[in-house]
Amino acid sequence: MQLPVVVLVAGLSCAAVLTAGCSSKENRYPEDRARFVKIDKVVEELRTAYNRRDLADIQDLMLPREALEKATHDIQQDFLTYQEIALDWTIDRIVIEGEAIEVVVNWAGQWRKNPADTGTRERGQGILKLAGEKTVLLNGLEGDLPFGMALRRAGEPPPASRPR
């Protein structure tokens, strides 16, 4: 009967030592981690501002550049066209070179003109170009991003009605 108690105590002691060793790991690169957290926060703020249809918040996340004026116009058209926007995205990867940051996102969204509308569903992948270290702001867009859905759909005929 004494042997099982010894084995139990030894097992618990080993588990305690291993657990204590794991919990004491320190972050070797705290500045890099803080920067990644900041980038992730900006990307998420951009997505939520678009879902809320809040152009002012989106513009607060952008650097004032002519290259972003078209994106701002496209986003504004989306807000005028669609009452409901539901956009989700995931970060595929982040590439940092000095102050230049590229965030590759995979996205999927649904745009509805009114609550009764079945809506438009799309998905794609694009690059959010960000800049900065202390303050991270949107500097450019590349690839297939969800902004400008109203203009993409402007030339398409309405969906055919089903015969009854």
PDB file of C-alpha atoms in Angstrom:
ATOM      1  CA  MET A   1       0.000   0.000   0.000  1.00  0.00           C
ATOM      2  CA  GLN A   2       2.956   2.294   0.587  1.00  0.00           C
ATOM      3  CA  LEU A   3       4.209   1.915  -3.024  1.00  0.00           C
ATOM      4  CA  PRO A   4       1.107   3.487  -4.709  1.00  0.00           C
ATOM      5  CA  VAL A   5       1.346   6.490  -2.370  1.00  0.00           C
ATOM      6  CA  VAL A   6       5.026   6.979  -3.266  1.00  0.00           C
ATOM      7  CA  VAL A   7       4.227   6.750  -6.999  1.00  0.00           C
ATOM      8  CA  LEU A   8       1.364   9.240  -6.607  1.00  0.00           C
ATOM      9  CA  VAL A   9       3.533  11.727  -4.695  1.00  0.00           C
ATOM     10  CA  ALA A  10       6.358  11.364  -7.242  1.00  0.00           C
ATOM     11  CA  GLY A  11       3.938  11.898 -10.141  1.00  0.00           C
ATOM     12  CA  LEU A  12       2.428  15.004  -8.576  1.00  0.00           C
ATOM     13  CA  SER A  13       5.900  16.371  -7.833  1.00  0.00           C
ATOM     14  CA  CYS A  14       6.969  15.924 -11.469  1.00  0.00           C
ATOM     15  CA  ALA A  15       3.790  17.590 -12.706  1.00  0.00           C
ATOM     16  CA  ALA A  16       4.339  20.530 -10.354  1.00  0.00           C
ATOM     17  CA  VAL A  17       7.937  20.983 -11.535  1.00  0.00           C
ATOM     18  CA  LEU A  18       6.938  20.828 -15.219  1.00  0.00           C
ATOM     19  CA  THR A  19       4.052  23.253 -14.726  1.00  0.00           C
ATOM     20  CA  ALA A  20       6.218  25.697 -12.814  1.00  0.00           C
ATOM     21  CA  GLY A  21       8.842  25.550 -15.571  1.00  0.00           C
ATOM     22  CA  CYS A  22       6.298  26.346 -18.289  1.00  0.00           C
ATOM     23  CA  SER A  23       4.682  29.251 -16.513  1.00  0.00           C
ATOM     24  CA  SER A  24       7.938  31.088 -15.970  1.00  0.00           C
ATOM     25  CA  LYS A  25       8.687  31.616 -19.679  1.00  0.00           C
ATOM     26  CA  GLU A  26       9.177  35.252 -20.464  1.00  0.00           C
ATOM     27  CA  ASN A  27       8.473  37.028 -23.725  1.00  0.00           C
ATOM     28  CA  ARG A  28      11.840  37.331 -25.468  1.00  0.00           C
ATOM     29  CA  TYR A  29      10.682  40.068 -27.864  1.00  0.00           C
ATOM     30  CA  PRO A  30       8.191  42.310 -26.038  1.00  0.00           C
ATOM     31  CA  GLU A  31       8.537  45.208 -28.517  1.00  0.00           C
ATOM     32  CA  ASP A  32       7.753  42.963 -31.492  1.00  0.00           C
ATOM     33  CA  ARG A  33       4.798  41.425 -29.685  1.00  0.00           C
ATOM     34  CA  ALA A  34       3.446  44.878 -28.811  1.00  0.00           C
ATOM     35  CA  ARG A  35       3.730  45.907 -32.466  1.00  0.00           C
ATOM     36  CA  PHE A  36       1.886  42.798 -33.680  1.00  0.00           C
ATOM     37  CA  VAL A  37      -0.873  43.443 -31.138  1.00  0.00           C
ATOM     38  CA  LYS A  38      -1.121  47.048 -32.374  1.00  0.00           C
ATOM     39  CA  ILE A  39      -1.350  45.898 -36.009  1.00  0.00           C
ATOM     40  CA  ASP A  40      -4.020  43.332 -35.149  1.00  0.00           C
ATOM     41  CA  LYS A  41      -6.003  46.007 -33.301  1.00  0.00           C
ATOM     42  CA  VAL A  42      -5.930  48.411 -36.272  1.00  0.00           C
ATOM     43  CA  VAL A  43      -7.013  45.669 -38.694  1.00  0.00           C
ATOM     44  CA  GLU A  44      -9.900  44.700 -36.403  1.00  0.00           C
ATOM     45  CA  GLU A  45     -10.924  48.360 -35.917  1.00  0.00           C
ATOM     46  CA  LEU A  46     -11.048  48.781 -39.702  1.00  0.00           C
ATOM     47  CA  ARG A  47     -13.302  45.724 -40.053  1.00  0.00           C
ATOM     48  CA  THR A  48     -15.681  46.757 -37.269  1.00  0.00           C
ATOM     49  CA  ALA A  49     -15.900  50.355 -38.537  1.00  0.00           C
ATOM     50  CA  TYR A  50     -16.820  49.022 -41.998  1.00  0.00           C
ATOM     51  CA  ASN A  51     -19.474  46.721 -40.481  1.00  0.00           C
ATOM     52  CA  ARG A  52     -20.881  49.691 -38.531  1.00  0.00           C
ATOM     53  CA  ARG A  53     -20.797  51.745 -41.739  1.00  0.00           C
ATOM     54  CA  ASP A  54     -18.737  54.423 -39.959  1.00  0.00           C
ATOM     55  CA  LEU A  55     -16.759  56.370 -42.562  1.00  0.00           C
ATOM     56  CA  ALA A  56     -15.292  58.802 -40.000  1.00  0.00           C
ATOM     57  CA  ASP A  57     -13.715  55.982 -37.987  1.00  0.00           C
ATOM     58  CA  ILE A  58     -12.327  54.417 -41.166  1.00  0.00           C
ATOM     59  CA  GLN A  59     -10.781  57.726 -42.224  1.00  0.00           C
ATOM     60  CA  ASP A  60      -9.211  58.061 -38.756  1.00  0.00           C
ATOM     61  CA  LEU A  61      -7.348  54.816 -39.471  1.00  0.00           C
ATOM     62  CA  MET A  62      -6.017  56.057 -42.851  1.00  0.00           C
ATOM     63  CA  LEU A  63      -3.022  58.164 -43.738  1.00  0.00           C
ATOM     64  CA  PRO A  64      -4.085  61.198 -45.802  1.00  0.00           C
ATOM     65  CA  ARG A  65      -3.026  60.030 -49.267  1.00  0.00           C
ATOM     66  CA  GLU A  66      -4.463  60.468 -52.731  1.00  0.00           C
ATOM     67  CA  ALA A  67      -4.174  56.714 -53.279  1.00  0.00           C
ATOM     68  CA  LEU A  68      -6.742  56.148 -50.514  1.00  0.00           C
ATOM     69  CA  GLU A  69      -9.265  58.682 -51.883  1.00  0.00           C
ATOM     70  CA  LYS A  70     -10.676  56.082 -54.301  1.00  0.00           C
ATOM     71  CA  ALA A  71     -11.011  53.561 -51.468  1.00  0.00           C
ATOM     72  CA  THR A  72     -12.787  56.172 -49.345  1.00  0.00           C
ATOM     73  CA  HIS A  73     -15.167  56.912 -52.232  1.00  0.00           C
ATOM     74  CA  ASP A  74     -15.822  53.193 -52.802  1.00  0.00           C
ATOM     75  CA  ILE A  75     -16.532  52.640 -49.105  1.00  0.00           C
ATOM     76  CA  GLN A  76     -18.871  55.635 -49.068  1.00  0.00           C
ATOM     77  CA  GLN A  77     -20.784  54.141 -52.018  1.00  0.00           C
ATOM     78  CA  ASP A  78     -21.107  50.863 -50.111  1.00  0.00           C
ATOM     79  CA  PHE A  79     -22.624  52.719 -47.159  1.00  0.00           C
ATOM     80  CA  LEU A  80     -25.075  54.566 -49.417  1.00  0.00           C
ATOM     81  CA  THR A  81     -26.103  51.367 -51.218  1.00  0.00           C
ATOM     82  CA  TYR A  82     -26.266  48.802 -48.414  1.00  0.00           C
ATOM     83  CA  GLN A  83     -28.158  49.054 -45.130  1.00  0.00           C
ATOM     84  CA  GLU A  84     -26.472  45.983 -43.669  1.00  0.00           C
ATOM     85  CA  ILE A  85     -22.872  44.891 -44.057  1.00  0.00           C
ATOM     86  CA  ALA A  86     -21.455  41.794 -42.365  1.00  0.00           C
ATOM     87  CA  LEU A  87     -17.743  41.375 -43.024  1.00  0.00           C
ATOM     88  CA  ASP A  88     -15.420  38.830 -41.444  1.00  0.00           C
ATOM     89  CA  TRP A  89     -11.766  38.398 -42.145  1.00  0.00           C
ATOM     90  CA  THR A  90      -8.789  36.531 -40.845  1.00  0.00           C
ATOM     91  CA  ILE A  91      -5.181  37.566 -40.989  1.00  0.00           C
ATOM     92  CA  ASP A  92      -3.237  35.121 -43.133  1.00  0.00           C
ATOM     93  CA  ARG A  93       0.167  36.689 -42.504  1.00  0.00           C
ATOM     94  CA  ILE A  94       1.900  39.907 -41.541  1.00  0.00           C
ATOM     95  CA  VAL A  95       5.094  41.080 -43.244  1.00  0.00           C
ATOM     96  CA  ILE A  96       7.047  43.898 -41.608  1.00  0.00           C
ATOM     97  CA  GLU A  97       9.957  45.705 -43.235  1.00  0.00           C
ATOM     98  CA  GLY A  98      10.920  48.740 -41.176  1.00  0.00           C
ATOM     99  CA  GLU A  99       7.870  50.980 -41.004  1.00  0.00           C
ATOM    100  CA  ALA A 100       6.157  49.252 -43.960  1.00  0.00           C
ATOM    101  CA  ILE A 101       3.636  46.583 -42.971  1.00  0.00           C
ATOM    102  CA  GLU A 102       1.647  44.270 -45.232  1.00  0.00           C
ATOM    103  CA  VAL A 103      -1.276  42.360 -43.741  1.00  0.00           C
ATOM    104  CA  VAL A 104      -2.709  39.637 -45.969  1.00  0.00           C
ATOM    105  CA  VAL A 105      -6.370  39.045 -45.112  1.00  0.00           C
ATOM    106  CA  ASN A 106      -8.846  36.404 -46.244  1.00  0.00           C
ATOM    107  CA  TRP A 107     -12.346  37.842 -46.110  1.00  0.00           C
ATOM    108  CA  ALA A 108     -15.977  36.860 -46.555  1.00  0.00           C
ATOM    109  CA  GLY A 109     -18.940  39.192 -46.389  1.00  0.00           C
ATOM    110  CA  GLN A 110     -22.595  39.777 -47.039  1.00  0.00           C
ATOM    111  CA  TRP A 111     -24.108  43.066 -48.203  1.00  0.00           C
ATOM    112  CA  ARG A 112     -27.872  43.722 -47.994  1.00  0.00           C
ATOM    113  CA  LYS A 113     -29.752  46.677 -49.441  1.00  0.00           C
ATOM    114  CA  ASN A 114     -32.582  46.136 -46.948  1.00  0.00           C
ATOM    115  CA  PRO A 115     -33.454  43.542 -44.298  1.00  0.00           C
ATOM    116  CA  ALA A 116     -35.708  41.615 -46.737  1.00  0.00           C
ATOM    117  CA  ASP A 117     -32.934  41.403 -49.359  1.00  0.00           C
ATOM    118  CA  THR A 118     -31.149  38.052 -49.642  1.00  0.00           C
ATOM    119  CA  GLY A 119     -28.002  40.048 -50.169  1.00  0.00           C
ATOM    120  CA  THR A 120     -24.750  39.642 -51.998  1.00  0.00           C
ATOM    121  CA  ARG A 121     -22.154  37.212 -50.694  1.00  0.00           C
ATOM    122  CA  GLU A 122     -18.535  37.512 -51.710  1.00  0.00           C
ATOM    123  CA  ARG A 123     -15.136  36.382 -50.506  1.00  0.00           C
ATOM    124  CA  GLY A 124     -11.560  37.093 -51.423  1.00  0.00           C
ATOM    125  CA  GLN A 125      -8.037  37.896 -50.365  1.00  0.00           C
ATOM    126  CA  GLY A 126      -6.171  41.171 -50.334  1.00  0.00           C
ATOM    127  CA  ILE A 127      -3.394  43.134 -48.709  1.00  0.00           C
ATOM    128  CA  LEU A 128      -3.827  45.987 -46.264  1.00  0.00           C
ATOM    129  CA  LYS A 129      -0.718  48.141 -46.451  1.00  0.00           C
ATOM    130  CA  LEU A 130      -0.038  49.831 -43.128  1.00  0.00           C
ATOM    131  CA  ALA A 131       2.718  52.148 -41.978  1.00  0.00           C
ATOM    132  CA  GLY A 132       4.145  53.241 -38.680  1.00  0.00           C
ATOM    133  CA  GLU A 133       5.642  51.936 -35.481  1.00  0.00           C
ATOM    134  CA  LYS A 134       4.106  53.870 -32.608  1.00  0.00           C
ATOM    135  CA  THR A 135       0.942  54.740 -34.541  1.00  0.00           C
ATOM    136  CA  VAL A 136      -0.101  52.261 -37.223  1.00  0.00           C
ATOM    137  CA  LEU A 137      -2.307  53.620 -40.039  1.00  0.00           C
ATOM    138  CA  LEU A 138      -3.632  52.339 -43.358  1.00  0.00           C
ATOM    139  CA  ASN A 139      -1.332  53.427 -46.169  1.00  0.00           C
ATOM    140  CA  GLY A 140      -2.716  51.524 -49.163  1.00  0.00           C
ATOM    141  CA  LEU A 141      -4.770  48.623 -50.460  1.00  0.00           C
ATOM    142  CA  GLU A 142      -3.852  45.859 -52.860  1.00  0.00           C
ATOM    143  CA  GLY A 143      -5.602  42.853 -54.306  1.00  0.00           C
ATOM    144  CA  ASP A 144      -9.203  41.756 -53.930  1.00  0.00           C
ATOM    145  CA  LEU A 145     -10.560  43.558 -50.870  1.00  0.00           C
ATOM    146  CA  PRO A 146     -14.241  43.936 -49.926  1.00  0.00           C
ATOM    147  CA  PHE A 147     -14.391  47.714 -50.231  1.00  0.00           C
ATOM    148  CA  GLY A 148     -16.380  48.977 -53.212  1.00  0.00           C
ATOM    149  CA  MET A 149     -18.928  46.174 -53.439  1.00  0.00           C
ATOM    150  CA  ALA A 150     -21.619  48.629 -54.597  1.00  0.00           C
ATOM    151  CA  LEU A 151     -19.528  49.632 -57.617  1.00  0.00           C
ATOM    152  CA  ARG A 152     -18.682  46.002 -58.451  1.00  0.00           C
ATOM    153  CA  ARG A 153     -22.375  45.136 -58.487  1.00  0.00           C
ATOM    154  CA  ALA A 154     -23.540  48.301 -60.294  1.00  0.00           C
ATOM    155  CA  GLY A 155     -23.143  46.787 -63.757  1.00  0.00           C
ATOM    156  CA  GLU A 156     -24.749  43.446 -62.983  1.00  0.00           C
ATOM    157  CA  PRO A 157     -28.357  42.757 -63.890  1.00  0.00           C
ATOM    158  CA  PRO A 158     -30.721  42.054 -60.988  1.00  0.00           C
ATOM    159  CA  PRO A 159     -31.156  38.370 -60.139  1.00  0.00           C
ATOM    160  CA  ALA A 160     -33.758  36.631 -62.302  1.00  0.00           C
ATOM    161  CA  SER A 161     -37.128  36.051 -60.694  1.00  0.00           C
ATOM    162  CA  ARG A 162     -38.266  32.490 -60.237  1.00  0.00           C
ATOM    163  CA  PRO A 163     -41.343  31.513 -62.234  1.00  0.00           C
ATOM    164  CA  ARG A 164     -44.307  30.571 -60.027  1.00  0.00           C
TER     165      ARG A 164
END
